[in-house]
């Protein structure tokens, strides 16, 4: 059955996103565009200009690519986690959500890419991006391509 | 707040439709295909090009969807670089920007060998355009693109707000808690290490129980996993990791040894875990060796599948 409305004490409620999930909104938003990230460093980025400021949880689809420098043995990665985390936090989480990682085994750069659906719980509008590598990334791209408001059920 | 049906002094449900539950208003059940549904089979996508795949014969009309795609691609000539992404709906190459895309795989070949990549992604599909566009904005072709539609669910069409969250409803004297039996629950961020630095033997299955991680409440859960793989240090060593849960078998990540030392890869995957079988099986392909790590990072209760 599809339940569209509930009436409680003469008030009709649409069963919608406060209880249930909303629709996917396809909306591109670039966060990092060819940015060099230092080794073993966390970066925090705000999504306040991307997501509605309504206090709800959201699922966001992120994509990212990483690229090593052109030196044998150098690694590159892009890991992500909801909220504002420290490097120590990310170590405890084993890097968080791993989007991509690569290593150069010749004297030329190596690339890797991937994506993730990331839950941003509550009013969180920040993500932490981390490299977890002893080598610096030469270039990292990271963007959000869609989001979806989530219901508030426990 | 509890809504009771059948007692107007407390409240009632004003509209029910027995044929549309899980589609028009609420999300549907997560459906995982028992067999492969191949929507792209060993195709090649030229450099800086896009191609569209029509899913209207698979996905019923009138609903939005989330679809789960398990993908493979290959770049196989020294110096070549390919990047495979997916865009929801019908798009031309010129009308796609980086930020429109969901990246599936990316690799650049540094020797004359096959550099395979695997990835599993969820893609939202709108009812008005039940197609996906494959997009390669690398400088060279991507080969052997194979995409298996592993599963899907319909997405509810709600968009407006109400002022009070509803905890449960009562139907005919039975209480139904919203957040599992009827609708999905909230995401819980919870870290759980399943494997860290495990040595992978050729063609071996590694089973990991989630029974101490997920609530023992009879519900299915969507779980977000993250992991890494590293090949051995001999030529021909590969890291071909799949993750299996119930009938669902998903491509997790892949990289191969090509020169001097081990290669590495990392990825994440979001898959449904059934209440009756809270075990995931990590498998490395035959003829391979290496090490890997697997971690659960978050879970969310979902409707029964």
Tab-separated table of C-alpha atoms in Angstrom:
chain	number	residue	atom	x	y	z
A	1	UNK	CA	0.000	0.000	0.000
A	2	UNK	CA	1.107	3.536	-0.590
A	3	UNK	CA	0.455	5.855	2.318
A	4	UNK	CA	0.277	9.451	1.190
A	5	UNK	CA	-1.265	11.295	4.126
A	6	UNK	CA	-1.996	10.779	7.782
A	7	UNK	CA	-4.546	12.805	9.697
A	8	UNK	CA	-3.830	13.373	13.373
A	9	UNK	CA	-6.289	15.304	15.515
A	10	UNK	CA	-7.841	16.981	12.455
A	11	UNK	CA	-4.481	17.928	11.005
A	12	UNK	CA	-3.475	16.252	7.749
A	13	UNK	CA	0.202	15.475	7.295
A	14	UNK	CA	1.833	14.617	4.021
A	15	UNK	CA	4.132	11.674	4.626
A	16	UNK	CA	7.223	13.152	3.220
A	17	UNK	CA	10.793	13.923	3.975
A	18	UNK	CA	10.624	14.510	7.695
A	19	UNK	CA	9.702	10.878	8.043
A	20	UNK	CA	10.714	9.314	4.774
A	21	UNK	CA	13.512	9.940	2.355
A	22	UNK	CA	13.224	12.611	-0.286
A	23	UNK	CA	14.026	12.359	-3.952
A	24	UNK	CA	17.475	12.422	-5.450
A	25	UNK	CA	18.471	15.881	-6.633
A	26	UNK	CA	21.076	15.712	-9.354
A	27	UNK	CA	23.264	18.735	-8.756
A	28	UNK	CA	26.951	19.056	-9.686
A	29	UNK	CA	29.287	20.767	-7.221
A	30	UNK	CA	33.049	20.886	-7.566
A	31	UNK	CA	35.057	20.781	-4.319
A	32	UNK	CA	38.655	20.158	-5.417
A	33	UNK	CA	39.858	20.829	-8.929
A	34	UNK	CA	43.396	19.675	-9.533
A	35	UNK	CA	44.457	20.455	-5.989
A	36	UNK	CA	47.758	19.199	-4.577
A	37	UNK	CA	47.213	17.635	-1.151
A	38	UNK	CA	50.043	17.293	1.323
A	39	UNK	CA	51.044	13.946	2.772
A	40	UNK	CA	49.280	12.683	5.926
A	41	UNK	CA	47.047	15.727	6.203
A	42	UNK	CA	43.322	16.221	6.700
A	43	UNK	CA	41.304	18.908	4.977
A	44	UNK	CA	37.812	19.992	5.902
A	45	UNK	CA	35.362	21.337	3.376
A	46	UNK	CA	32.000	22.963	3.941
A	47	UNK	CA	28.945	21.975	1.927
A	48	UNK	CA	26.746	24.751	3.321
A	49	UNK	CA	26.415	26.369	-0.080
A	50	UNK	CA	25.536	23.004	-1.657
A	51	UNK	CA	23.044	21.334	0.687
A	52	UNK	CA	19.857	22.916	2.037
A	53	UNK	CA	20.266	24.430	5.487
A	54	UNK	CA	17.313	22.571	7.000
A	55	UNK	CA	18.874	20.410	9.689
A	56	UNK	CA	18.131	17.137	7.920
A	57	UNK	CA	20.471	14.279	7.152
A	58	UNK	CA	21.486	13.828	3.542
A	59	UNK	CA	23.061	11.201	1.345
A	60	UNK	CA	25.536	12.709	-1.105
A	61	UNK	CA	27.217	11.023	-4.065
A	62	UNK	CA	30.871	12.035	-4.226
A	63	UNK	CA	33.375	11.170	-6.933
A	64	UNK	CA	37.095	11.670	-6.828
A	65	UNK	CA	40.338	11.003	-8.619
A	66	UNK	CA	43.897	10.990	-7.417
A	67	UNK	CA	47.238	11.097	-9.190
A	68	UNK	CA	50.707	10.332	-7.916
A	69	UNK	CA	53.760	12.362	-8.706
A	70	UNK	CA	56.100	10.975	-11.387
A	71	UNK	CA	58.460	9.291	-8.960
A	72	UNK	CA	58.683	5.544	-8.459
A	73	UNK	CA	57.157	4.395	-5.206
A	74	UNK	CA	55.046	7.446	-4.576
A	75	UNK	CA	51.432	6.944	-3.585
A	76	UNK	CA	48.324	9.075	-3.818
A	77	UNK	CA	44.862	8.699	-2.352
A	78	UNK	CA	41.607	10.428	-1.675
A	79	UNK	CA	39.623	9.283	1.347
A	80	UNK	CA	36.557	10.976	2.754
A	81	UNK	CA	34.460	10.974	5.933
A	82	UNK	CA	31.409	12.905	7.144
A	83	UNK	CA	31.990	15.798	9.535
A	84	UNK	CA	35.106	17.553	10.740
A	85	UNK	CA	37.724	14.998	11.693
A	86	UNK	CA	41.341	15.168	12.727
A	87	UNK	CA	44.107	13.125	11.178
A	88	UNK	CA	44.121	10.991	14.306
A	89	UNK	CA	40.377	10.378	13.895
A	90	UNK	CA	40.926	9.279	10.324
A	91	UNK	CA	43.700	6.923	11.409
A	92	UNK	CA	41.299	5.330	13.882
A	93	UNK	CA	38.819	4.897	11.036
A	94	UNK	CA	41.484	3.351	8.835
A	95	UNK	CA	41.164	6.241	6.428
A	96	UNK	CA	37.386	6.432	6.366
A	97	UNK	CA	35.631	5.905	3.053
A	98	UNK	CA	38.237	5.052	0.444
A	99	UNK	CA	37.399	6.550	-2.926
A	100	UNK	CA	40.685	5.968	-4.743
A	101	UNK	CA	44.352	5.096	-4.230
A	102	UNK	CA	47.283	4.524	-6.570
A	103	UNK	CA	51.036	3.943	-6.522
A	104	UNK	CA	53.633	4.827	-9.151
A	105	UNK	CA	55.763	1.821	-10.128
A	106	UNK	CA	57.487	3.532	-13.023
A	107	UNK	CA	58.898	7.030	-13.336
A	108	UNK	CA	55.498	8.280	-14.409
A	109	UNK	CA	52.361	9.223	-12.552
A	110	UNK	CA	49.639	6.706	-11.772
A	111	UNK	CA	45.939	7.533	-11.519
A	112	UNK	CA	42.875	6.038	-9.895
A	113	UNK	CA	39.275	7.134	-9.502
A	114	UNK	CA	36.090	6.134	-7.731
A	115	UNK	CA	32.905	7.285	-6.053
A	116	UNK	CA	30.943	6.854	-2.831
A	117	UNK	CA	27.500	7.466	-1.406
A	118	UNK	CA	28.238	9.265	1.866
A	119	UNK	CA	25.663	9.816	4.641
A	120	UNK	CA	25.905	13.247	6.248
A	121	UNK	CA	23.997	12.779	9.473
A	122	UNK	CA	22.061	15.448	11.313
A	123	UNK	CA	22.965	19.009	10.497
A	124	UNK	CA	26.503	18.069	9.454
A	125	UNK	CA	27.516	20.031	6.402
A	126	UNK	CA	31.227	19.239	6.440
A	127	UNK	CA	33.367	16.510	5.007
A	128	UNK	CA	36.937	15.631	5.884
A	129	UNK	CA	39.262	14.682	3.045
A	130	UNK	CA	42.388	12.792	3.857
A	131	UNK	CA	45.367	11.323	2.030
A	132	UNK	CA	46.721	8.837	4.626
A	133	UNK	CA	49.841	8.598	2.475
A	134	UNK	CA	53.416	9.477	3.159
A	135	UNK	CA	53.567	10.982	-0.324
A	136	UNK	CA	51.870	14.122	-1.535
A	137	UNK	CA	49.163	13.882	-4.186
A	138	UNK	CA	50.034	15.806	-7.301
A	139	UNK	CA	46.436	16.494	-8.219
A	140	UNK	CA	43.137	15.587	-6.610
A	141	UNK	CA	39.687	16.188	-8.025
A	142	UNK	CA	36.628	15.806	-5.823
A	143	UNK	CA	33.028	16.689	-6.485
A	144	UNK	CA	29.453	15.992	-5.461
A	145	UNK	CA	26.988	15.073	-8.168
A	146	UNK	CA	23.711	14.405	-6.324
A	147	UNK	CA	22.084	14.507	-2.902
A	148	UNK	CA	19.024	13.145	-1.198
A	149	UNK	CA	17.317	14.220	2.027
A	150	UNK	CA	16.829	11.385	4.531
A	151	UNK	CA	14.007	10.625	6.904
A	152	UNK	CA	14.308	11.126	10.607
A	153	UNK	CA	13.341	7.699	11.827
A	154	UNK	CA	15.457	5.901	14.326
B	1	UNK	CA	3.860	10.461	17.977
B	2	UNK	CA	1.821	7.347	17.288
B	3	UNK	CA	-0.821	7.276	14.571
B	4	UNK	CA	-3.691	4.873	15.129
B	5	UNK	CA	-5.756	3.711	12.171
B	6	UNK	CA	-9.416	3.037	12.700
B	7	UNK	CA	-9.937	5.526	15.480
B	8	UNK	CA	-10.729	8.952	14.111
B	9	UNK	CA	-10.432	10.548	17.482
B	10	UNK	CA	-6.731	9.891	17.236
B	11	UNK	CA	-6.059	9.765	13.530
B	12	UNK	CA	-6.432	7.833	10.319
B	13	UNK	CA	-4.652	7.238	7.066
B	14	UNK	CA	-6.529	9.113	4.371
B	15	UNK	CA	-5.356	7.210	1.329
B	16	UNK	CA	-4.077	3.714	0.756
B	17	UNK	CA	-3.269	2.056	-2.507
B	18	UNK	CA	-2.556	-1.621	-2.309
B	19	UNK	CA	-0.731	-1.722	-5.625
B	20	UNK	CA	1.807	1.016	-5.156
B	21	UNK	CA	3.456	0.497	-1.815
B	22	UNK	CA	7.102	1.248	-2.034
B	23	UNK	CA	7.063	3.382	-5.094
B	24	UNK	CA	4.951	6.452	-5.367
B	25	UNK	CA	5.468	7.713	-1.864
B	26	UNK	CA	7.959	5.473	-0.142
B	27	UNK	CA	11.099	3.790	-1.310
B	28	UNK	CA	10.655	0.239	-2.490
B	29	UNK	CA	12.463	-2.860	-1.322
B	30	UNK	CA	16.041	-3.328	-2.390
B	31	UNK	CA	16.023	-6.013	-5.077
B	32	UNK	CA	19.254	-7.858	-5.782
B	33	UNK	CA	19.282	-9.840	-8.995
B	34	UNK	CA	20.174	-13.483	-8.484
B	35	UNK	CA	21.683	-13.665	-11.958
B	36	UNK	CA	23.730	-11.219	-13.944
B	37	UNK	CA	21.871	-8.568	-15.909
B	38	UNK	CA	24.560	-7.393	-18.294
B	39	UNK	CA	23.779	-3.974	-19.752
B	40	UNK	CA	27.218	-3.468	-21.317
B	41	UNK	CA	29.310	-6.395	-22.513
B	42	UNK	CA	32.991	-5.873	-23.308
B	43	UNK	CA	32.386	-2.599	-25.070
B	44	UNK	CA	34.980	0.032	-25.949
B	45	UNK	CA	34.439	3.698	-25.263
B	46	UNK	CA	36.671	5.989	-27.304
B	47	UNK	CA	38.588	8.884	-25.825
B	48	UNK	CA	36.516	11.957	-24.984
B	49	UNK	CA	33.239	10.325	-25.891
B	50	UNK	CA	29.934	9.285	-24.372
B	51	UNK	CA	27.339	6.637	-25.131
B	52	UNK	CA	23.877	6.059	-23.746
B	53	UNK	CA	22.344	2.808	-22.482
B	54	UNK	CA	18.561	2.544	-22.425
B	55	UNK	CA	17.195	0.833	-19.292
B	56	UNK	CA	13.504	1.348	-20.026
B	57	UNK	CA	13.059	-2.332	-20.856
B	58	UNK	CA	14.391	-3.250	-17.402
B	59	UNK	CA	13.062	-0.496	-15.144
B	60	UNK	CA	9.300	-0.019	-15.053
B	61	UNK	CA	7.884	3.339	-15.997
B	62	UNK	CA	6.490	5.784	-13.500
B	63	UNK	CA	9.126	5.418	-10.802
B	64	UNK	CA	12.421	6.946	-9.897
B	65	UNK	CA	15.105	4.379	-9.098
B	66	UNK	CA	18.418	3.823	-7.433
B	67	UNK	CA	20.333	1.198	-9.397
B	68	UNK	CA	23.406	-0.745	-8.321
B	69	UNK	CA	25.974	-1.249	-11.095
B	70	UNK	CA	28.995	-3.526	-10.825
B	71	UNK	CA	31.556	-2.468	-13.414
B	72	UNK	CA	34.859	-3.441	-14.993
B	73	UNK	CA	37.140	-1.615	-17.415
B	74	UNK	CA	40.630	-1.925	-18.824
B	75	UNK	CA	43.405	0.255	-20.200
B	76	UNK	CA	46.079	-1.822	-21.869
B	77	UNK	CA	48.701	0.105	-23.755
B	78	UNK	CA	51.680	1.903	-22.227
B	79	UNK	CA	51.058	5.603	-21.816
B	80	UNK	CA	47.302	5.394	-22.298
B	81	UNK	CA	44.822	6.890	-19.860
B	82	UNK	CA	41.091	6.171	-19.626
B	83	UNK	CA	38.448	7.230	-17.143
B	84	UNK	CA	34.975	5.704	-17.029
B	85	UNK	CA	32.125	7.593	-15.396
B	86	UNK	CA	28.354	7.293	-15.390
B	87	UNK	CA	25.842	10.086	-15.701
B	88	UNK	CA	22.164	9.617	-14.920
B	89	UNK	CA	19.937	10.119	-17.946
B	90	UNK	CA	20.657	11.013	-21.541
B	91	UNK	CA	23.547	13.408	-22.126
B	92	UNK	CA	25.900	14.251	-24.933
B	93	UNK	CA	29.618	14.488	-24.286
B	94	UNK	CA	29.571	18.232	-24.785
B	95	UNK	CA	26.864	18.644	-22.172
B	96	UNK	CA	28.683	16.775	-19.404
B	97	UNK	CA	31.028	18.389	-16.918
B	98	UNK	CA	33.205	16.541	-14.407
B	99	UNK	CA	30.878	17.382	-11.549
B	100	UNK	CA	27.938	15.732	-13.336
B	101	UNK	CA	29.617	12.354	-13.273
B	102	UNK	CA	29.875	9.387	-10.924
B	103	UNK	CA	33.360	7.982	-11.408
B	104	UNK	CA	33.493	4.219	-11.746
B	105	UNK	CA	37.047	3.394	-12.767
B	106	UNK	CA	40.184	5.231	-13.809
B	107	UNK	CA	43.594	3.955	-14.786
B	108	UNK	CA	46.613	4.793	-16.846
B	109	UNK	CA	48.829	2.056	-18.269
B	110	UNK	CA	52.526	2.396	-17.539
B	111	UNK	CA	53.530	-0.817	-19.255
B	112	UNK	CA	52.078	-2.720	-22.182
B	113	UNK	CA	49.778	-4.742	-19.964
B	114	UNK	CA	46.136	-4.786	-18.995
B	115	UNK	CA	45.325	-2.383	-16.168
B	116	UNK	CA	41.887	-3.587	-15.095
B	117	UNK	CA	39.755	-1.674	-12.609
B	118	UNK	CA	36.552	-2.718	-10.824
B	119	UNK	CA	33.957	-0.677	-9.018
B	120	UNK	CA	30.357	-0.853	-7.799
B	121	UNK	CA	28.256	2.306	-7.696
B	122	UNK	CA	24.670	3.358	-6.992
B	123	UNK	CA	23.151	5.677	-9.580
B	124	UNK	CA	19.878	7.627	-9.220
B	125	UNK	CA	17.540	7.319	-12.194
B	126	UNK	CA	14.647	9.666	-12.895
B	127	UNK	CA	11.350	8.251	-14.179
B	128	UNK	CA	11.414	10.738	-17.029
B	129	UNK	CA	14.731	9.481	-18.419
B	130	UNK	CA	15.446	5.825	-17.642
B	131	UNK	CA	18.874	5.789	-19.250
B	132	UNK	CA	22.475	6.107	-18.209
B	133	UNK	CA	25.280	7.725	-20.153
B	134	UNK	CA	28.786	6.257	-20.061
B	135	UNK	CA	31.426	8.981	-20.222
B	136	UNK	CA	35.147	8.805	-20.865
B	137	UNK	CA	36.978	12.082	-20.522
B	138	UNK	CA	40.384	10.421	-20.516
B	139	UNK	CA	42.752	11.016	-23.397
B	140	UNK	CA	42.513	7.397	-24.610
B	141	UNK	CA	39.966	4.636	-25.049
B	142	UNK	CA	38.617	2.479	-22.226
B	143	UNK	CA	38.318	-1.179	-23.180
B	144	UNK	CA	36.396	-4.239	-21.957
B	145	UNK	CA	33.677	-2.220	-20.277
B	146	UNK	CA	31.287	-4.688	-18.687
B	147	UNK	CA	28.436	-3.499	-16.496
B	148	UNK	CA	26.163	-5.776	-14.487
B	149	UNK	CA	22.963	-4.320	-13.072
B	150	UNK	CA	23.176	-6.002	-9.666
B	151	UNK	CA	20.054	-4.532	-8.165
B	152	UNK	CA	17.683	-1.642	-7.776
B	153	UNK	CA	15.007	-0.049	-5.690
B	154	UNK	CA	12.262	2.410	-6.432
B	155	UNK	CA	12.599	5.829	-4.854
B	156	UNK	CA	9.680	7.599	-3.210
B	157	UNK	CA	8.441	10.842	-4.627
B	158	UNK	CA	8.106	12.813	-1.427
B	159	UNK	CA	9.461	16.294	-1.282
B	160	UNK	CA	7.380	18.319	1.099
B	161	UNK	CA	7.769	18.553	4.826
B	162	UNK	CA	5.639	17.945	7.886
B	163	UNK	CA	6.185	19.301	11.320
B	164	UNK	CA	6.212	16.187	13.452
B	165	UNK	CA	8.125	12.980	12.844
B	166	UNK	CA	5.998	9.872	13.120
B	167	UNK	CA	7.462	7.049	15.183
B	168	UNK	CA	4.957	4.319	14.542
B	169	UNK	CA	1.510	3.578	13.203
B	170	UNK	CA	-1.053	1.109	14.446
B	171	UNK	CA	-3.092	-0.924	11.977
B	172	UNK	CA	-5.840	-3.195	13.263
B	173	UNK	CA	-4.342	-3.187	16.701
B	174	UNK	CA	-0.853	-4.089	15.499
B	175	UNK	CA	1.907	-1.523	15.864
B	176	UNK	CA	4.268	-0.959	12.955
B	177	UNK	CA	7.382	0.975	13.743
B	178	UNK	CA	8.347	3.370	10.997
B	179	UNK	CA	12.005	3.036	10.269
B	180	UNK	CA	12.319	-0.517	9.209
B	181	UNK	CA	9.156	-2.406	8.463
B	182	UNK	CA	7.738	0.486	6.461
B	183	UNK	CA	10.499	2.990	5.859
B	184	UNK	CA	14.261	3.066	6.106
B	185	UNK	CA	15.971	4.107	9.309
B	186	UNK	CA	18.699	6.653	9.900
B	187	UNK	CA	22.328	6.105	9.057
B	188	UNK	CA	24.599	5.205	11.959
B	189	UNK	CA	28.279	5.953	11.585
B	190	UNK	CA	30.003	3.049	13.277
B	191	UNK	CA	33.464	1.716	12.561
B	192	UNK	CA	34.127	-2.024	12.578
B	193	UNK	CA	37.302	-3.655	11.351
B	194	UNK	CA	36.667	-6.972	9.599
B	195	UNK	CA	40.094	-7.574	8.127
B	196	UNK	CA	43.312	-5.619	8.169
B	197	UNK	CA	46.422	-6.807	6.372
B	198	UNK	CA	44.974	-10.220	5.625
B	199	UNK	CA	47.073	-12.316	3.272
B	200	UNK	CA	45.062	-13.317	0.227
B	201	UNK	CA	45.475	-16.820	-1.107
B	202	UNK	CA	44.553	-17.747	-4.614
B	203	UNK	CA	40.858	-18.320	-5.129
B	204	UNK	CA	40.094	-18.403	-1.408
B	205	UNK	CA	36.951	-17.141	0.288
B	206	UNK	CA	37.190	-15.162	3.507
B	207	UNK	CA	33.980	-14.968	5.523
B	208	UNK	CA	33.281	-12.187	7.984
B	209	UNK	CA	30.294	-12.052	10.310
B	210	UNK	CA	28.470	-8.805	10.956
B	211	UNK	CA	26.321	-10.291	13.721
B	212	UNK	CA	28.135	-8.335	16.427
B	213	UNK	CA	28.060	-5.163	14.318
B	214	UNK	CA	24.437	-4.954	13.183
B	215	UNK	CA	21.439	-4.948	15.537
B	216	UNK	CA	19.831	-8.348	16.008
B	217	UNK	CA	16.320	-7.167	15.227
B	218	UNK	CA	15.280	-9.163	12.179
B	219	UNK	CA	15.674	-6.266	9.758
B	220	UNK	CA	17.834	-5.956	6.681
B	221	UNK	CA	20.528	-3.298	6.666
B	222	UNK	CA	22.381	-1.304	4.053
B	223	UNK	CA	26.057	-1.297	5.014
B	224	UNK	CA	28.829	0.949	3.750
B	225	UNK	CA	32.182	-0.848	3.490
B	226	UNK	CA	35.613	0.550	2.719
B	227	UNK	CA	38.695	-1.445	1.810
B	228	UNK	CA	42.078	-1.681	0.211
B	229	UNK	CA	44.062	-4.227	-1.740
B	230	UNK	CA	47.704	-4.784	-2.548
B	231	UNK	CA	49.083	-7.235	-5.035
B	232	UNK	CA	51.970	-9.576	-4.375
B	233	UNK	CA	55.378	-8.745	-5.738
B	234	UNK	CA	55.601	-11.316	-8.498
B	235	UNK	CA	54.652	-10.781	-12.082
B	236	UNK	CA	51.100	-11.989	-12.640
B	237	UNK	CA	49.956	-11.284	-9.095
B	238	UNK	CA	46.607	-9.532	-9.091
B	239	UNK	CA	44.230	-8.185	-6.538
B	240	UNK	CA	40.721	-9.028	-7.789
B	241	UNK	CA	38.415	-8.510	-4.859
B	242	UNK	CA	34.719	-9.305	-4.922
B	243	UNK	CA	32.331	-8.988	-2.019
B	244	UNK	CA	29.393	-11.350	-1.663
B	245	UNK	CA	26.400	-11.156	0.619
B	246	UNK	CA	23.505	-13.527	0.124
B	247	UNK	CA	22.795	-13.869	-3.575
B	248	UNK	CA	24.537	-10.597	-4.396
B	249	UNK	CA	28.070	-10.750	-5.791
B	250	UNK	CA	29.709	-7.356	-6.301
B	251	UNK	CA	32.942	-6.224	-7.911
B	252	UNK	CA	34.824	-4.395	-5.177
B	253	UNK	CA	38.213	-3.401	-6.569
B	254	UNK	CA	40.969	-4.665	-8.812
B	255	UNK	CA	44.563	-3.891	-9.694
B	256	UNK	CA	47.424	-5.905	-11.152
B	257	UNK	CA	51.161	-6.263	-10.737
B	258	UNK	CA	52.980	-4.832	-13.738
B	259	UNK	CA	56.491	-3.794	-12.757
B	260	UNK	CA	59.030	-3.854	-9.950
B	261	UNK	CA	56.742	-4.022	-6.943
B	262	UNK	CA	53.206	-4.441	-5.650
B	263	UNK	CA	50.320	-2.333	-6.885
B	264	UNK	CA	47.619	-0.934	-4.646
B	265	UNK	CA	43.970	-0.007	-4.982
B	266	UNK	CA	41.225	1.192	-2.654
B	267	UNK	CA	37.495	1.501	-2.893
B	268	UNK	CA	34.196	1.493	-1.049
B	269	UNK	CA	30.930	-0.297	-1.579
B	270	UNK	CA	27.385	-0.013	-0.227
B	271	UNK	CA	25.406	-3.259	-0.223
B	272	UNK	CA	22.314	-4.707	1.476
B	273	UNK	CA	22.866	-7.289	4.215
B	274	UNK	CA	19.987	-9.647	4.894
B	275	UNK	CA	18.877	-10.321	8.447
B	276	UNK	CA	19.076	-14.077	7.961
B	277	UNK	CA	22.643	-14.053	6.702
B	278	UNK	CA	24.806	-11.373	8.234
B	279	UNK	CA	27.940	-12.638	6.619
B	280	UNK	CA	29.976	-11.076	3.855
B	281	UNK	CA	32.417	-13.107	1.813
B	282	UNK	CA	35.540	-11.504	0.404
B	283	UNK	CA	37.080	-13.419	-2.471
B	284	UNK	CA	40.265	-12.898	-4.382
B	285	UNK	CA	40.328	-14.229	-7.931
B	286	UNK	CA	42.276	-17.312	-8.877
B	287	UNK	CA	45.970	-17.056	-9.667
B	288	UNK	CA	46.423	-14.076	-7.437
B	289	UNK	CA	48.035	-13.131	-4.183
B	290	UNK	CA	48.378	-10.087	-2.002
B	291	UNK	CA	46.927	-8.472	1.093
B	292	UNK	CA	43.788	-6.528	1.850
B	293	UNK	CA	41.761	-4.680	4.442
B	294	UNK	CA	37.996	-4.506	4.894
B	295	UNK	CA	36.095	-2.195	7.228
B	296	UNK	CA	32.419	-1.455	7.859
B	297	UNK	CA	31.829	2.259	8.388
B	298	UNK	CA	28.092	2.853	8.559
B	299	UNK	CA	24.752	1.069	8.469
B	300	UNK	CA	21.131	1.890	7.934
B	301	UNK	CA	18.057	-0.234	8.522
B	302	UNK	CA	16.094	-0.850	5.348
B	303	UNK	CA	12.841	-2.481	4.426
B	304	UNK	CA	12.817	-6.238	4.131
B	305	UNK	CA	13.885	-7.463	0.738
